[in-house]
């Protein structure tokens, strides 16, 4: 072990009941290296990182940090050794300002004024503009992430762990982040970068370790390895890209016009004059960074938030005032972003969760008395058709991995044969092969004549499935444009809210 | 070091085992408490759990008491359990029980003297409405003004108690009662009385209704959409809205049903075992029913068993006070321990205990 590695991981093993999350995982991170940790959901990335950060203790194996044995018992110990981590989900208080939030995460926070000065200093040095006096509730997701990063940088870490950092960023914000990470790496800070976005890893990382089912299945140099090769390594088989045929679209079946909704809580996003026209057979992609009104839009379309009758129409019929079940009966089905707690009840079985949305269209009750046999059959059908990995339909929803539950939720809606399907983040946190299946199912549904609205923060996904693209920014929709021929720059401008600049942007690219 | 680890699904064996374990632990802890009071713990436990049913000396009197006491507890607890499952916390069943009794008794006494067979059913309906109306106060305040139903329903208990006092010494006082507080003896007037249906069993209309409510609640929760919506709303409120559950309707329904059942328990009690409206005819069934509901894990069959067990500790507790001079407050502490251990052990059905390894191998 007498080499120059910053962190060397020696056959770490961690087992949970029923699953070995990490099986003799070993690799090394050099100082100043940007090291990618690549793997599907459930491959064991999170467990590994939690062990490095002291949140989980390994069953066996050891780690060395700068040549010395390293076995953190808690995150505080990891931080004092020089390991910092930016989580995928931020732990920030919306009602406090940036400096107060950062002070909360420190062992010995300096005086507020000194801290504010240091925040400004660090944020300027690393090109992460951030005002310490602003309320976190007013910040965009990208800015919130900066708060977390600066919180870490104030500790002068030698190793910075980043868990899926770009999932909430616009392309422009990703550029800023990468710039910062490269600068850190040039100064000698190593970065452990967790992602399943292969193109990002190829542009940013020096070395990649690929995990599959808890084991290291390979290492590669991402700069010279193609994305397809890495994907194969990650999934264990080659992936089919969703096939689509360009069909002509039918009539406008679903229309939203002048939809405005006030937010339910002070930090929610109001919807402003939303207008959507969806044709039969069309897939409309709605891009946007998290927190720009996606949840509110889905709630207005699903009927959870009632609106003025004329704001939403199906086949010219005003339906804005109807509730979720009435809309389901009419053929408008939805898949919300939050799988556990919104699309599915965590502690209920898959059978009970099948009943959640399918009661009307699958006739699962007679005068309120439930037909559990038919419900079970339907749950089993969904499980089989969508290849949901679970011991059986009686297992609780929360016992499924995110990707499997998502397949179940999407399958539950699609198998009800919707006329209009609205999904929010259909493949968020879903592994690559399951994501490909879900996208294919969406395309197939459109091909059969349904209209589909895909709300997503994953631009690659939208470009892959959507015929037309529009962006949601602070509760407003940009103009709709055909996906074909859209450049990343144009999309970036649309996401950033430059609604009136389309022509300018277009002119610049002619 | 111990460590709690969340189970992927709740453990079925533990769900069944924890109530039994809780009873055993209560016996041990309660036994220690009795010993500390200078009483023989084994004798005390025997008197509480065994003698009421099997002692030659007492069983003839106390065995029927089991159903008499368990009936209202089960009836009220079944109603409460529906709300508790949906995350609607009606803590004021005691008040609804009192108001049901007053409404029922008032209805009947306006017809005094009478021999009509329709008066008693009318009293039952009046009792149900009285309990329902009292429960609608916190329900409507919650749905319209977002007040907290726990506080409002609880505080209304004390309002109901004051109302009861004024009824017993005022508008319901027996005109022929030589000025003593309390209404006419309803159970001695045939048109008003809720008689023992089978001699020496304690079985009266209220107990029968309690058994029916257990079956109805079981069917509702397992076979009917409303039961599904109740469970969904309690476990995942957002998913419930997504499934089209109307929270306002659910609150009105759950509060209404629990109020009706508490009111019915009240009217059956006051026309039967208690016999009259008096300042303190209520003995806290409405509060104890909360314990019964949780002891039975909010499951209808569980509540049936828990109600019987709780009734047993009541009767046994009284017997222990009589025989050993154990203070009433110690008996109440003993009952409290039961709920405490049950809730504490509840953790085991959702979590498993693991020994944490020190250091890294």
Short mmCIF file of N, CA and C in Angstrom, two decimals, chain A residues 205-277:
data_model
loop_
_atom_site.label_atom_id
_atom_site.label_comp_id
_atom_site.label_asym_id
_atom_site.label_seq_id
_atom_site.Cartn_x
_atom_site.Cartn_y
_atom_site.Cartn_z
N UNK A 205 -14.04 13.27 -16.73
CA UNK A 205 -13.30 12.40 -15.81
C UNK A 205 -12.02 11.83 -16.43
N UNK A 206 -11.05 11.52 -15.53
CA UNK A 206 -9.78 10.97 -15.96
C UNK A 206 -9.78 9.45 -15.91
N UNK A 207 -10.63 8.90 -15.07
CA UNK A 207 -10.58 7.47 -14.80
C UNK A 207 -11.99 7.07 -14.39
N UNK A 208 -12.40 5.88 -14.77
CA UNK A 208 -13.74 5.47 -14.37
C UNK A 208 -13.70 4.06 -13.80
N UNK A 209 -14.39 3.86 -12.70
CA UNK A 209 -14.57 2.52 -12.13
C UNK A 209 -16.04 2.16 -12.32
N UNK A 210 -16.27 0.99 -12.90
CA UNK A 210 -17.65 0.60 -13.21
C UNK A 210 -18.08 -0.48 -12.23
N UNK A 211 -19.21 -0.26 -11.59
CA UNK A 211 -19.78 -1.24 -10.66
C UNK A 211 -20.99 -1.90 -11.30
N UNK A 212 -21.12 -3.19 -11.06
CA UNK A 212 -22.34 -3.87 -11.46
C UNK A 212 -22.68 -4.90 -10.40
N UNK A 213 -23.89 -4.86 -9.86
CA UNK A 213 -24.34 -5.78 -8.82
C UNK A 213 -23.34 -5.88 -7.67
N UNK A 214 -22.79 -4.73 -7.29
CA UNK A 214 -21.93 -4.68 -6.12
C UNK A 214 -20.48 -5.02 -6.38
N UNK A 215 -20.14 -5.38 -7.61
CA UNK A 215 -18.75 -5.75 -7.89
C UNK A 215 -18.15 -4.78 -8.90
N UNK A 216 -16.82 -4.59 -8.78
CA UNK A 216 -16.14 -3.81 -9.81
C UNK A 216 -16.02 -4.69 -11.05
N UNK A 217 -16.62 -4.24 -12.15
CA UNK A 217 -16.55 -5.07 -13.36
C UNK A 217 -15.55 -4.50 -14.36
N UNK A 218 -14.97 -3.39 -14.03
CA UNK A 218 -13.96 -2.89 -14.95
C UNK A 218 -13.57 -1.46 -14.64
N UNK A 219 -12.42 -1.08 -15.13
CA UNK A 219 -12.02 0.31 -15.06
C UNK A 219 -11.66 0.72 -16.48
N UNK A 220 -11.81 1.99 -16.78
CA UNK A 220 -11.45 2.41 -18.12
C UNK A 220 -11.09 3.88 -18.10
N UNK A 221 -10.48 4.31 -19.18
CA UNK A 221 -10.21 5.73 -19.36
C UNK A 221 -11.36 6.29 -20.17
N UNK A 222 -12.22 7.08 -19.55
CA UNK A 222 -13.43 7.51 -20.24
C UNK A 222 -13.14 8.38 -21.47
N UNK A 223 -11.96 8.99 -21.50
CA UNK A 223 -11.66 9.87 -22.63
C UNK A 223 -11.45 9.06 -23.91
N UNK A 224 -11.02 7.81 -23.75
CA UNK A 224 -10.75 7.02 -24.94
C UNK A 224 -11.77 5.90 -25.14
N UNK A 225 -12.65 5.70 -24.15
CA UNK A 225 -13.65 4.64 -24.28
C UNK A 225 -14.96 5.27 -24.78
N UNK A 226 -15.65 4.60 -25.67
CA UNK A 226 -16.88 5.18 -26.18
C UNK A 226 -18.01 4.99 -25.18
N UNK A 227 -19.01 5.85 -25.29
CA UNK A 227 -20.14 5.76 -24.38
C UNK A 227 -20.81 4.40 -24.48
N UNK A 228 -20.91 3.87 -25.69
CA UNK A 228 -21.57 2.57 -25.87
C UNK A 228 -20.80 1.48 -25.13
N UNK A 229 -19.48 1.55 -25.20
CA UNK A 229 -18.69 0.52 -24.51
C UNK A 229 -18.88 0.60 -23.00
N UNK A 230 -18.89 1.84 -22.49
CA UNK A 230 -19.09 1.99 -21.04
C UNK A 230 -20.48 1.51 -20.63
N UNK A 231 -21.45 1.82 -21.44
CA UNK A 231 -22.82 1.39 -21.14
C UNK A 231 -22.90 -0.13 -21.09
N UNK A 232 -22.21 -0.75 -22.01
CA UNK A 232 -22.23 -2.20 -22.03
C UNK A 232 -21.61 -2.78 -20.78
N UNK A 233 -20.50 -2.16 -20.37
CA UNK A 233 -19.81 -2.58 -19.16
C UNK A 233 -20.74 -2.44 -17.94
N UNK A 234 -21.47 -1.34 -17.95
CA UNK A 234 -22.33 -0.98 -16.82
C UNK A 234 -23.54 -1.91 -16.74
N UNK A 235 -24.15 -2.20 -17.88
CA UNK A 235 -25.40 -2.96 -17.92
C UNK A 235 -25.14 -4.45 -18.07
N UNK A 236 -24.01 -4.77 -18.68
CA UNK A 236 -23.71 -6.18 -18.89
C UNK A 236 -24.27 -6.71 -20.19
N UNK A 237 -24.91 -5.85 -20.96
CA UNK A 237 -25.40 -6.25 -22.26
C UNK A 237 -25.50 -4.99 -23.11
N UNK A 238 -25.63 -5.14 -24.39
CA UNK A 238 -25.71 -3.92 -25.19
C UNK A 238 -27.14 -3.40 -25.17
N UNK A 239 -27.24 -2.08 -25.25
CA UNK A 239 -28.53 -1.43 -25.10
C UNK A 239 -29.12 -1.08 -26.45
N UNK A 240 -30.40 -1.27 -26.56
CA UNK A 240 -31.07 -0.84 -27.78
C UNK A 240 -31.57 0.58 -27.57
N UNK A 241 -31.31 1.47 -28.50
CA UNK A 241 -31.89 2.80 -28.39
C UNK A 241 -33.34 2.69 -28.87
N UNK A 242 -34.23 3.42 -28.20
CA UNK A 242 -35.63 3.32 -28.58
C UNK A 242 -35.84 3.60 -30.06
N UNK A 243 -36.63 2.76 -30.68
CA UNK A 243 -36.89 2.92 -32.10
C UNK A 243 -38.14 3.77 -32.27
N UNK A 244 -38.09 4.71 -33.16
CA UNK A 244 -39.30 5.50 -33.39
C UNK A 244 -39.50 5.66 -34.89
N UNK A 245 -40.74 5.69 -35.24
CA UNK A 245 -41.05 5.94 -36.65
C UNK A 245 -41.75 7.27 -36.70
N UNK A 246 -41.41 8.07 -37.69
CA UNK A 246 -42.03 9.37 -37.79
C UNK A 246 -43.42 9.22 -38.38
N UNK A 247 -44.38 9.31 -37.51
CA UNK A 247 -45.76 9.20 -37.99
C UNK A 247 -46.34 10.60 -38.05
N UNK A 248 -47.30 10.79 -38.91
CA UNK A 248 -47.98 12.08 -38.92
C UNK A 248 -48.96 12.09 -37.75
N UNK A 249 -49.13 13.25 -37.16
CA UNK A 249 -49.99 13.32 -35.99
C UNK A 249 -51.41 13.66 -36.37
N UNK A 250 -52.32 13.24 -35.50
CA UNK A 250 -53.74 13.45 -35.78
C UNK A 250 -54.22 14.80 -35.29
N UNK A 251 -55.49 14.82 -34.95
CA UNK A 251 -56.15 16.03 -34.45
C UNK A 251 -55.58 16.43 -33.10
N UNK A 252 -55.82 17.69 -32.75
CA UNK A 252 -55.53 18.11 -31.38
C UNK A 252 -56.55 17.45 -30.46
N UNK A 253 -56.09 16.61 -29.50
CA UNK A 253 -57.04 15.94 -28.62
C UNK A 253 -57.10 16.59 -27.26
N UNK A 254 -56.00 17.17 -26.85
CA UNK A 254 -55.90 17.66 -25.47
C UNK A 254 -55.33 19.07 -25.53
N UNK A 255 -56.03 19.97 -24.88
CA UNK A 255 -55.60 21.35 -25.01
C UNK A 255 -55.64 22.04 -23.65
N UNK A 256 -54.60 22.80 -23.38
CA UNK A 256 -54.55 23.62 -22.17
C UNK A 256 -54.40 25.05 -22.64
N UNK A 257 -55.23 25.95 -22.13
CA UNK A 257 -55.04 27.33 -22.53
C UNK A 257 -55.30 28.28 -21.38
N UNK A 258 -54.41 29.24 -21.25
CA UNK A 258 -54.53 30.27 -20.21
C UNK A 258 -54.60 29.70 -18.81
N UNK A 259 -53.86 28.64 -18.56
CA UNK A 259 -53.89 27.99 -17.25
C UNK A 259 -52.96 28.72 -16.27
N UNK A 260 -53.54 29.28 -15.24
CA UNK A 260 -52.76 29.91 -14.19
C UNK A 260 -53.18 29.32 -12.87
N UNK A 261 -52.21 28.96 -12.04
CA UNK A 261 -52.50 28.36 -10.74
C UNK A 261 -51.60 29.01 -9.70
N UNK A 262 -52.21 29.44 -8.60
CA UNK A 262 -51.40 29.98 -7.50
C UNK A 262 -50.80 28.83 -6.71
N UNK A 263 -49.58 29.00 -6.20
CA UNK A 263 -48.95 27.89 -5.47
C UNK A 263 -49.64 27.66 -4.13
N UNK A 264 -49.57 26.41 -3.66
CA UNK A 264 -50.21 26.05 -2.39
C UNK A 264 -49.36 26.49 -1.21
N UNK A 265 -48.05 26.66 -1.38
CA UNK A 265 -47.21 27.09 -0.27
C UNK A 265 -46.25 28.19 -0.72
N UNK A 266 -45.69 28.94 0.24
CA UNK A 266 -44.92 30.13 -0.12
C UNK A 266 -43.74 29.86 -1.06
N UNK A 267 -43.19 28.66 -1.03
CA UNK A 267 -42.04 28.39 -1.89
C UNK A 267 -42.43 27.58 -3.13
N UNK A 268 -43.71 27.43 -3.36
CA UNK A 268 -44.16 26.75 -4.57
C UNK A 268 -44.04 27.69 -5.76
N UNK A 269 -44.25 27.14 -6.93
CA UNK A 269 -44.14 27.94 -8.13
C UNK A 269 -45.53 28.17 -8.71
N UNK A 270 -45.89 29.43 -8.99
CA UNK A 270 -47.19 29.65 -9.63
C UNK A 270 -47.10 29.29 -11.12
N UNK A 271 -48.19 28.78 -11.67
CA UNK A 271 -48.23 28.53 -13.11
C UNK A 271 -48.83 29.77 -13.77
N UNK A 272 -48.26 30.19 -14.88
CA UNK A 272 -48.68 31.42 -15.53
C UNK A 272 -49.03 31.19 -16.99
N UNK A 273 -50.29 31.33 -17.34
CA UNK A 273 -50.73 31.32 -18.74
C UNK A 273 -50.15 30.16 -19.52
N UNK A 274 -50.30 28.97 -18.98
CA UNK A 274 -49.78 27.80 -19.67
C UNK A 274 -50.69 27.47 -20.85
N UNK A 275 -50.10 27.24 -22.00
CA UNK A 275 -50.86 26.81 -23.17
C UNK A 275 -50.19 25.60 -23.80
N UNK A 276 -50.96 24.53 -24.00
CA UNK A 276 -50.43 23.30 -24.59
C UNK A 276 -51.44 22.79 -25.61
N UNK A 277 -50.95 22.35 -26.74
CA UNK A 277 -51.82 21.64 -27.69
C UNK A 277 -51.18 20.29 -27.97
#
